[in-house]
Amino acid sequence: MADYYGLLGLDHGASQDDIKKAYRKIARELHPDVNPDPEVQNKFKEVTAAYDTLSDPQKRQQYDMGAQGGFGGGFGGGGFSDIMDAFFGGGQNRGPRPRMRQGQDALIRVEVDLNEACFGTEREISVENAVTCTKCSGQGSADSSAPAMCQVCKGRGETQQVQRSFLGQVMTSRPCGSCQGYGSVIQNPCRECAGDGRVRARQNISVKIPPGVETGNRIQLAGRGEVGAGGGPAGDLYVEIVEAEHPFLIRDGHNLHVAIEVSFAAASLGTRVMVESLDGPIEVEVRPGTQSGATVAVRGKGMTRLRAATRGDLIVHVEVQTPHKLNREQEELLRKFATSRGEKPGDVKVKGHEQGFFSKFRDAFGR
Ligand SMILES: [Zn+2]
Ligand SMILES: [Zn+2]
């Protein structure tokens, strides 16, 4: 717990008057306008927290009793900003704010399937957006008259109040409530947009999605975002791509992966199989003696590289199925087969790391 009396250079018997005098003196030295150094500003905040507590008889009593932790460091209840406002005015002189403002950017997500991500597509999307009010052409006035100067703030956009405090008279300024800080008032607001100059409307926008996009890619449509208030220019619309999962193809950057099952006999003797790809069924050769977990790369049948005409590969993962549910004849054939291979019951070979499953996994995914 900070020593609040020490920070203000006081002893525990200090009167309210002593506390005020001490804080006034220190605050003038440490005020941000005098000394913007961050370290000094931290000190200023501490001192202000000390004053916040000690100047309030109830908080001071709790602090003296050592229960100060309950106040969250003395900043509870907005004490700090209240004090800042009372002493130094609520913020800088800003002047009237302009009615015309730049519109905000907008973001919409669009789901594409793997096929569209690979080959590109054109999409009609529906966006709800702020658009220019056609009734007043964005000017906000029903009779196209120019806004008149605010009589309350005389066009300054803010009102000032003089407050008495123990620092003497202080001036606080706040945005004018009568004109919301614009300094002018639209006397006959457009009924369509209530003077804002824009309305919300649903628009259909056609988006070209280039070949090779992936989740997280954003397509920027300049000037298709929200129109600005008071007839201001529009922001941009960003279309973010979300790629839908494919039922059996897995994307890994520019490559695609697919798993197929072949019988033990076919893997041993070699075969040609038709594999479904983004380009339709393609023939893939499984060489004689293919082991389970082996991969066959089909060049150029993977994903398109964004902004390039080339494509990655389709990697076919071969899984060899061990025959099961054998009938008597098949069992007999397999026993004969094993005997002719010189296999004996109980034959087993332990493989080293480099030959095992893990190295195959690493090869397949380049990891
Ligand atoms: Zn309007
Ligand atoms: Zn005003």
CSV table of C-alpha atoms and ligand atoms in Angstrom, one decimal:
chain,number,residue,atom,x,y,z
A,1,MET,CA,0.0,0.0,0.0
A,2,ALA,CA,1.4,3.3,-1.1
A,3,ASP,CA,2.3,5.9,1.6
A,4,TYR,CA,-0.2,8.6,0.7
A,5,TYR,CA,0.9,11.0,3.4
A,6,GLY,CA,4.5,10.6,2.3
A,7,LEU,CA,3.6,11.3,-1.3
A,8,LEU,CA,2.1,14.6,-0.4
A,9,GLY,CA,4.8,15.4,2.2
A,10,LEU,CA,2.3,15.4,5.1
A,11,ASP,CA,2.1,13.9,8.5
A,12,HIS,CA,-0.9,11.9,9.7
A,13,GLY,CA,-2.4,14.8,11.6
A,14,ALA,CA,-2.7,17.0,8.4
A,15,SER,CA,-5.9,19.0,8.1
A,16,GLN,CA,-8.1,19.0,5.0
A,17,ASP,CA,-6.6,22.5,4.3
A,18,ASP,CA,-3.1,21.1,4.5
A,19,ILE,CA,-4.0,18.3,2.1
A,20,LYS,CA,-5.4,20.7,-0.5
A,21,LYS,CA,-2.5,23.0,-0.3
A,22,ALA,CA,0.1,20.2,-0.6
A,23,TYR,CA,-1.7,18.6,-3.6
A,24,ARG,CA,-2.2,21.9,-5.3
A,25,LYS,CA,1.5,22.7,-5.1
A,26,ILE,CA,2.7,19.2,-6.3
A,27,ALA,CA,0.0,19.0,-9.0
A,28,ARG,CA,1.2,22.3,-10.6
A,29,GLU,CA,4.7,20.9,-10.9
A,30,LEU,CA,3.8,17.5,-12.2
A,31,HIS,CA,0.9,18.4,-14.5
A,32,PRO,CA,1.1,16.8,-18.0
A,33,ASP,CA,1.1,20.2,-19.7
A,34,VAL,CA,4.2,21.2,-17.7
A,35,ASN,CA,6.0,17.9,-17.7
A,36,PRO,CA,4.9,15.1,-20.1
A,37,ASP,CA,7.6,12.7,-19.1
A,38,PRO,CA,6.0,9.3,-18.5
A,39,GLU,CA,7.8,8.8,-15.2
A,40,VAL,CA,6.6,12.1,-13.9
A,41,GLN,CA,3.1,11.3,-15.1
A,42,ASN,CA,3.1,8.1,-13.1
A,43,LYS,CA,4.1,10.1,-10.1
A,44,PHE,CA,1.3,12.6,-10.9
A,45,LYS,CA,-1.2,9.7,-10.9
A,46,GLU,CA,0.0,8.4,-7.6
A,47,VAL,CA,-0.2,11.8,-6.0
A,48,THR,CA,-3.6,12.3,-7.4
A,49,ALA,CA,-4.7,8.9,-6.1
A,50,ALA,CA,-3.3,10.0,-2.7
A,51,TYR,CA,-5.3,13.2,-2.8
A,52,ASP,CA,-8.4,11.4,-4.0
A,53,THR,CA,-8.3,9.3,-0.8
A,54,LEU,CA,-7.1,11.7,1.8
A,55,SER,CA,-9.4,14.6,0.7
A,56,ASP,CA,-12.5,12.3,1.3
A,57,PRO,CA,-13.0,12.0,5.1
A,58,GLN,CA,-14.6,8.5,4.7
A,59,LYS,CA,-11.9,7.1,2.4
A,60,ARG,CA,-9.2,8.7,4.6
A,61,GLN,CA,-10.6,7.0,7.7
A,62,GLN,CA,-10.5,3.6,5.9
A,63,TYR,CA,-7.0,4.3,4.6
A,64,ASP,CA,-5.8,5.2,8.1
A,65,MET,CA,-7.3,1.9,9.3
A,66,GLY,CA,-5.4,0.0,6.7
A,67,ALA,CA,-8.5,-1.0,4.7
A,68,GLN,CA,-7.4,0.9,1.7
A,69,GLY,CA,-7.2,-2.1,-0.6
A,70,GLY,CA,-11.0,-2.1,-1.0
A,71,PHE,CA,-10.8,1.0,-3.1
A,72,GLY,CA,-8.8,-0.6,-5.9
A,73,GLY,CA,-5.8,1.7,-5.4
A,74,GLY,CA,-7.7,4.9,-4.8
A,75,PHE,CA,-9.1,5.2,-8.3
A,76,GLY,CA,-12.5,3.9,-7.5
A,77,GLY,CA,-15.6,5.7,-8.7
A,78,GLY,CA,-13.8,7.6,-11.4
A,79,GLY,CA,-12.2,9.8,-8.8
A,80,PHE,CA,-9.1,10.4,-10.9
A,81,SER,CA,-10.8,11.7,-14.1
A,82,ASP,CA,-13.3,13.7,-12.0
A,83,ILE,CA,-10.4,15.5,-10.4
A,84,MET,CA,-8.6,16.0,-13.7
A,85,ASP,CA,-11.8,17.5,-15.2
A,86,ALA,CA,-12.4,19.8,-12.2
A,87,PHE,CA,-8.8,21.1,-12.2
A,88,PHE,CA,-7.8,21.2,-15.8
A,89,GLY,CA,-10.9,21.0,-17.9
A,90,GLY,CA,-12.3,18.0,-19.7
A,91,GLY,CA,-10.0,17.7,-22.7
A,92,GLN,CA,-8.5,19.9,-25.2
A,93,ASN,CA,-10.2,22.5,-27.3
A,94,ARG,CA,-11.5,20.6,-30.3
A,95,GLY,CA,-13.6,23.0,-32.2
A,96,PRO,CA,-16.6,22.0,-34.3
A,97,ARG,CA,-16.4,18.5,-35.8
A,98,PRO,CA,-17.0,18.1,-39.5
A,99,ARG,CA,-20.3,16.7,-40.7
A,100,MET,CA,-18.7,14.9,-43.6
A,101,ARG,CA,-16.7,11.9,-42.6
A,102,GLN,CA,-15.0,9.0,-44.3
A,103,GLY,CA,-17.1,5.9,-44.3
A,104,GLN,CA,-16.0,2.7,-42.4
A,105,ASP,CA,-14.6,-0.4,-44.0
A,106,ALA,CA,-16.9,-3.4,-44.0
A,107,LEU,CA,-16.0,-7.1,-43.8
A,108,ILE,CA,-18.1,-10.0,-45.0
A,109,ARG,CA,-17.1,-13.7,-45.0
A,110,VAL,CA,-17.8,-16.0,-47.9
A,111,GLU,CA,-17.6,-19.7,-47.9
A,112,VAL,CA,-16.2,-21.4,-50.9
A,113,ASP,CA,-15.7,-25.1,-51.6
A,114,LEU,CA,-12.3,-26.6,-52.5
A,115,ASN,CA,-13.2,-26.6,-56.2
A,116,GLU,CA,-14.0,-22.9,-56.2
A,117,ALA,CA,-10.9,-22.2,-54.1
A,118,CYS,CA,-8.8,-24.0,-56.7
A,119,PHE,CA,-10.3,-22.7,-59.9
A,120,GLY,CA,-11.8,-19.4,-58.9
A,121,THR,CA,-15.4,-18.3,-59.2
A,122,GLU,CA,-17.7,-15.3,-59.4
A,123,ARG,CA,-20.1,-14.8,-56.5
A,124,GLU,CA,-23.1,-12.7,-56.0
A,125,ILE,CA,-23.1,-11.6,-52.4
A,126,SER,CA,-25.7,-9.8,-50.4
A,127,VAL,CA,-24.4,-7.1,-48.1
A,128,GLU,CA,-26.3,-4.8,-45.7
A,129,ASN,CA,-24.5,-1.5,-45.7
A,130,ALA,CA,-24.8,2.2,-45.1
A,131,VAL,CA,-25.6,3.8,-48.5
A,132,THR,CA,-26.1,7.4,-49.5
A,133,CYS,CA,-29.6,8.6,-48.8
A,134,THR,CA,-31.2,9.3,-52.3
A,135,LYS,CA,-33.8,11.6,-50.9
A,136,CYS,CA,-31.3,14.3,-49.8
A,137,SER,CA,-28.3,13.1,-51.8
A,138,GLY,CA,-26.4,12.7,-48.5
A,139,GLN,CA,-26.8,16.3,-47.4
A,140,GLY,CA,-29.2,15.5,-44.6
A,141,SER,CA,-31.5,18.4,-45.3
A,142,ALA,CA,-35.1,18.0,-46.5
A,143,ASP,CA,-35.2,21.3,-48.3
A,144,SER,CA,-31.5,21.2,-49.5
A,145,SER,CA,-30.8,24.3,-47.3
A,146,ALA,CA,-27.4,24.6,-45.7
A,147,PRO,CA,-27.1,23.9,-42.0
A,148,ALA,CA,-27.5,27.0,-39.9
A,149,MET,CA,-25.0,28.1,-37.2
A,150,CYS,CA,-25.8,26.7,-33.8
A,151,GLN,CA,-27.2,29.4,-31.6
A,152,VAL,CA,-26.2,27.7,-28.4
A,153,CYS,CA,-22.4,27.4,-29.1
A,154,LYS,CA,-22.3,30.1,-31.8
A,155,GLY,CA,-20.7,27.6,-34.2
A,156,ARG,CA,-17.8,26.5,-31.9
A,157,GLY,CA,-19.2,23.0,-31.4
A,158,GLU,CA,-18.5,23.1,-27.7
A,159,THR,CA,-19.8,24.9,-24.6
A,160,GLN,CA,-17.6,26.1,-21.8
A,161,GLN,CA,-18.3,26.3,-18.1
A,162,VAL,CA,-16.4,28.1,-15.5
A,163,GLN,CA,-16.1,26.2,-12.2
A,164,ARG,CA,-14.8,27.4,-8.9
A,165,SER,CA,-12.3,25.1,-7.2
A,166,PHE,CA,-9.5,25.5,-4.7
A,167,LEU,CA,-7.2,26.0,-7.7
A,168,GLY,CA,-9.1,29.1,-8.5
A,169,GLN,CA,-11.5,29.4,-11.5
A,170,VAL,CA,-11.1,26.6,-14.0
A,171,MET,CA,-12.7,26.3,-17.5
A,172,THR,CA,-14.2,23.1,-18.7
A,173,SER,CA,-15.4,22.6,-22.3
A,174,ARG,CA,-17.7,19.9,-23.5
A,175,PRO,CA,-19.2,19.1,-26.9
A,176,CYS,CA,-22.3,21.3,-27.4
A,177,GLY,CA,-25.4,19.2,-26.6
A,178,SER,CA,-27.6,21.3,-28.9
A,179,CYS,CA,-25.7,20.5,-32.2
A,180,GLN,CA,-23.8,17.4,-31.0
A,181,GLY,CA,-20.5,19.3,-31.6
A,182,TYR,CA,-21.1,20.1,-35.2
A,183,GLY,CA,-21.4,23.8,-34.6
A,184,SER,CA,-24.3,23.9,-37.0
A,185,VAL,CA,-27.9,22.6,-37.0
A,186,ILE,CA,-29.8,21.1,-39.9
A,187,GLN,CA,-33.1,22.9,-39.4
A,188,ASN,CA,-35.3,20.7,-41.6
A,189,PRO,CA,-33.8,17.2,-41.4
A,190,CYS,CA,-34.4,14.8,-44.2
A,191,ARG,CA,-37.2,12.4,-43.1
A,192,GLU,CA,-35.6,9.4,-44.7
A,193,CYS,CA,-32.2,9.5,-43.0
A,194,ALA,CA,-32.9,11.9,-40.0
A,195,GLY,CA,-30.2,14.2,-41.2
A,196,ASP,CA,-27.4,11.6,-41.3
A,197,GLY,CA,-27.2,11.6,-45.1
A,198,ARG,CA,-27.2,7.8,-45.3
A,199,VAL,CA,-29.6,4.9,-44.8
A,200,ARG,CA,-29.0,1.1,-44.4
A,201,ALA,CA,-29.8,-1.0,-47.4
A,202,ARG,CA,-29.2,-4.4,-48.7
A,203,GLN,CA,-27.1,-4.5,-51.9
A,204,ASN,CA,-26.1,-7.3,-54.2
A,205,ILE,CA,-22.4,-7.2,-55.2
A,206,SER,CA,-20.6,-9.4,-57.6
A,207,VAL,CA,-17.2,-10.6,-56.4
A,208,LYS,CA,-14.5,-12.3,-58.5
A,209,ILE,CA,-12.8,-14.9,-56.4
A,210,PRO,CA,-9.4,-15.7,-58.0
A,211,PRO,CA,-8.0,-19.2,-58.3
A,212,GLY,CA,-5.8,-20.3,-55.4
A,213,VAL,CA,-7.5,-18.5,-52.4
A,214,GLU,CA,-7.5,-20.0,-49.0
A,215,THR,CA,-9.1,-19.4,-45.6
A,216,GLY,CA,-8.2,-15.9,-44.3
A,217,ASN,CA,-7.5,-14.4,-47.7
A,218,ARG,CA,-9.3,-11.0,-48.2
A,219,ILE,CA,-10.5,-9.5,-51.4
A,220,GLN,CA,-10.6,-5.7,-51.3
A,221,LEU,CA,-13.4,-4.0,-53.1
A,222,ALA,CA,-12.5,-0.3,-53.0
A,223,GLY,CA,-15.3,2.1,-52.2
A,224,ARG,CA,-17.9,-0.7,-51.6
A,225,GLY,CA,-17.8,-0.3,-47.8
A,226,GLU,CA,-20.0,2.0,-45.7
A,227,VAL,CA,-20.7,5.4,-47.1
A,228,GLY,CA,-19.6,8.2,-44.8
A,229,ALA,CA,-22.0,10.5,-42.9
A,230,GLY,CA,-22.8,13.8,-44.4
A,231,GLY,CA,-22.1,12.6,-47.9
A,232,GLY,CA,-18.5,11.5,-47.1
A,233,PRO,CA,-16.6,9.0,-49.2
A,234,ALA,CA,-17.2,5.2,-48.7
A,235,GLY,CA,-14.8,2.9,-47.0
A,236,ASP,CA,-13.8,-0.4,-48.6
A,237,LEU,CA,-15.5,-3.8,-48.5
A,238,TYR,CA,-13.4,-6.8,-47.6
A,239,VAL,CA,-14.5,-10.2,-48.6
A,240,GLU,CA,-12.9,-12.8,-46.4
A,241,ILE,CA,-12.6,-16.4,-47.7
A,242,VAL,CA,-13.6,-19.3,-45.6
A,243,GLU,CA,-12.9,-22.6,-47.2
A,244,ALA,CA,-15.4,-25.4,-46.6
A,245,GLU,CA,-14.1,-28.9,-45.7
A,246,HIS,CA,-14.0,-31.3,-48.6
A,247,PRO,CA,-15.5,-34.8,-48.0
A,248,PHE,CA,-12.2,-36.6,-48.8
A,249,LEU,CA,-9.5,-34.2,-50.0
A,250,ILE,CA,-7.3,-32.5,-47.5
A,251,ARG,CA,-5.5,-29.3,-48.3
A,252,ASP,CA,-2.0,-28.7,-47.1
A,253,GLY,CA,-0.8,-25.5,-48.7
A,254,HIS,CA,-0.6,-26.1,-52.5
A,255,ASN,CA,-0.8,-29.9,-52.2
A,256,LEU,CA,-3.9,-32.0,-51.8
A,257,HIS,CA,-4.0,-35.4,-50.0
A,258,VAL,CA,-6.3,-38.3,-50.5
A,259,ALA,CA,-6.3,-41.8,-49.0
A,260,ILE,CA,-7.2,-44.9,-50.9
A,261,GLU,CA,-7.5,-48.6,-49.8
A,262,VAL,CA,-6.1,-51.4,-52.0
A,263,SER,CA,-6.2,-55.1,-51.4
A,264,PHE,CA,-3.2,-56.9,-50.2
A,265,ALA,CA,-3.0,-58.9,-53.5
A,266,ALA,CA,-3.4,-55.8,-55.7
A,267,ALA,CA,-0.7,-53.9,-53.7
A,268,SER,CA,1.6,-56.9,-54.2
A,269,LEU,CA,0.9,-57.5,-57.8
A,270,GLY,CA,0.5,-53.8,-58.8
A,271,THR,CA,-2.6,-52.2,-60.2
A,272,ARG,CA,-4.1,-49.1,-61.8
A,273,VAL,CA,-7.0,-47.4,-59.9
A,274,MET,CA,-9.3,-44.4,-60.6
A,275,VAL,CA,-8.9,-41.7,-57.9
A,276,GLU,CA,-11.5,-38.9,-57.5
A,277,SER,CA,-9.8,-35.5,-57.8
A,278,LEU,CA,-10.7,-31.8,-58.4
A,279,ASP,CA,-10.3,-32.5,-62.1
A,280,GLY,CA,-12.6,-35.6,-62.0
A,281,PRO,CA,-11.5,-39.2,-61.8
A,282,ILE,CA,-7.8,-39.7,-62.7
A,283,GLU,CA,-5.9,-42.9,-63.2
A,284,VAL,CA,-3.2,-43.6,-60.6
A,285,GLU,CA,-0.6,-46.4,-60.8
A,286,VAL,CA,0.0,-48.5,-57.7
A,287,ARG,CA,3.3,-50.2,-58.4
A,288,PRO,CA,3.9,-53.9,-57.6
A,289,GLY,CA,5.0,-54.4,-54.0
A,290,THR,CA,3.5,-51.1,-52.7
A,291,GLN,CA,3.6,-51.0,-48.9
A,292,SER,CA,0.8,-49.7,-46.7
A,293,GLY,CA,1.4,-46.0,-46.1
A,294,ALA,CA,3.3,-45.4,-49.3
A,295,THR,CA,2.4,-42.3,-51.3
A,296,VAL,CA,2.0,-41.7,-55.0
A,297,ALA,CA,2.3,-38.1,-56.2
A,298,VAL,CA,0.3,-36.9,-59.1
A,299,ARG,CA,2.0,-33.8,-60.4
A,300,GLY,CA,-0.1,-30.6,-61.1
A,301,LYS,CA,-3.4,-31.9,-59.6
A,302,GLY,CA,-3.2,-30.1,-56.3
A,303,MET,CA,-4.3,-26.5,-55.6
A,304,THR,CA,-3.6,-23.5,-57.8
A,305,ARG,CA,-0.9,-21.1,-56.5
A,306,LEU,CA,-2.5,-17.7,-56.0
A,307,ARG,CA,-1.4,-15.2,-58.7
A,308,ALA,CA,0.5,-18.0,-60.6
A,309,ALA,CA,-0.7,-20.4,-63.2
A,310,THR,CA,1.0,-23.4,-61.6
A,311,ARG,CA,-0.5,-26.0,-59.3
A,312,GLY,CA,0.7,-28.2,-56.5
A,313,ASP,CA,0.4,-32.0,-56.4
A,314,LEU,CA,-2.2,-34.5,-55.4
A,315,ILE,CA,-0.6,-36.9,-52.9
A,316,VAL,CA,-2.3,-40.3,-52.9
A,317,HIS,CA,-1.8,-42.3,-49.6
A,318,VAL,CA,-2.1,-46.0,-50.2
A,319,GLU,CA,-3.5,-48.1,-47.4
A,320,VAL,CA,-3.1,-51.9,-47.9
A,321,GLN,CA,-6.0,-53.9,-46.5
A,322,THR,CA,-5.2,-57.1,-44.7
A,323,PRO,CA,-7.6,-59.8,-45.9
A,324,HIS,CA,-10.0,-61.0,-43.2
A,325,LYS,CA,-13.1,-63.2,-43.0
A,326,LEU,CA,-11.4,-65.8,-45.1
A,327,ASN,CA,-13.1,-69.0,-46.2
A,328,ARG,CA,-11.4,-72.4,-46.0
A,329,GLU,CA,-10.1,-72.3,-49.5
A,330,GLN,CA,-8.6,-68.8,-49.1
A,331,GLU,CA,-7.0,-69.8,-45.7
A,332,GLU,CA,-5.5,-72.8,-47.4
A,333,LEU,CA,-4.1,-70.7,-50.2
A,334,LEU,CA,-2.6,-68.2,-47.8
A,335,ARG,CA,-0.9,-71.0,-45.8
A,336,LYS,CA,0.5,-72.4,-49.0
A,337,PHE,CA,1.6,-68.9,-50.0
A,338,ALA,CA,3.4,-68.4,-46.6
A,339,THR,CA,5.1,-71.8,-46.9
A,340,SER,CA,6.3,-71.1,-50.4
A,341,ARG,CA,7.7,-67.8,-49.1
A,342,GLY,CA,9.6,-69.7,-46.4
A,343,GLU,CA,7.7,-67.9,-43.6
A,344,LYS,CA,7.4,-69.6,-40.2
A,345,PRO,CA,4.8,-69.0,-37.5
A,346,GLY,CA,6.1,-66.3,-35.0
A,347,ASP,CA,8.5,-64.6,-37.5
A,348,VAL,CA,8.8,-60.9,-36.6
A,349,LYS,CA,11.2,-58.2,-37.3
A,350,VAL,CA,11.6,-55.0,-35.2
A,351,LYS,CA,12.2,-52.0,-37.3
A,352,GLY,CA,14.5,-49.1,-36.6
A,353,HIS,CA,13.2,-45.5,-36.4
A,354,GLU,CA,14.4,-44.6,-39.9
A,355,GLN,CA,12.4,-47.4,-41.6
A,356,GLY,CA,9.3,-47.2,-39.4
A,357,PHE,CA,6.0,-45.5,-39.6
A,358,PHE,CA,7.2,-42.2,-38.2
A,359,SER,CA,9.7,-41.6,-41.1
A,360,LYS,CA,7.0,-42.4,-43.6
A,361,PHE,CA,4.7,-39.9,-41.9
A,362,ARG,CA,7.4,-37.3,-42.0
A,363,ASP,CA,8.0,-37.8,-45.7
A,364,ALA,CA,4.4,-37.7,-46.6
A,365,PHE,CA,3.8,-34.3,-44.9
A,366,GLY,CA,7.3,-32.9,-45.4
A,367,ARG,CA,7.6,-32.4,-41.6
B,1,ZN,ZN,-31.7,11.9,-46.4
B,2,ZN,ZN,-23.9,23.9,-30.8
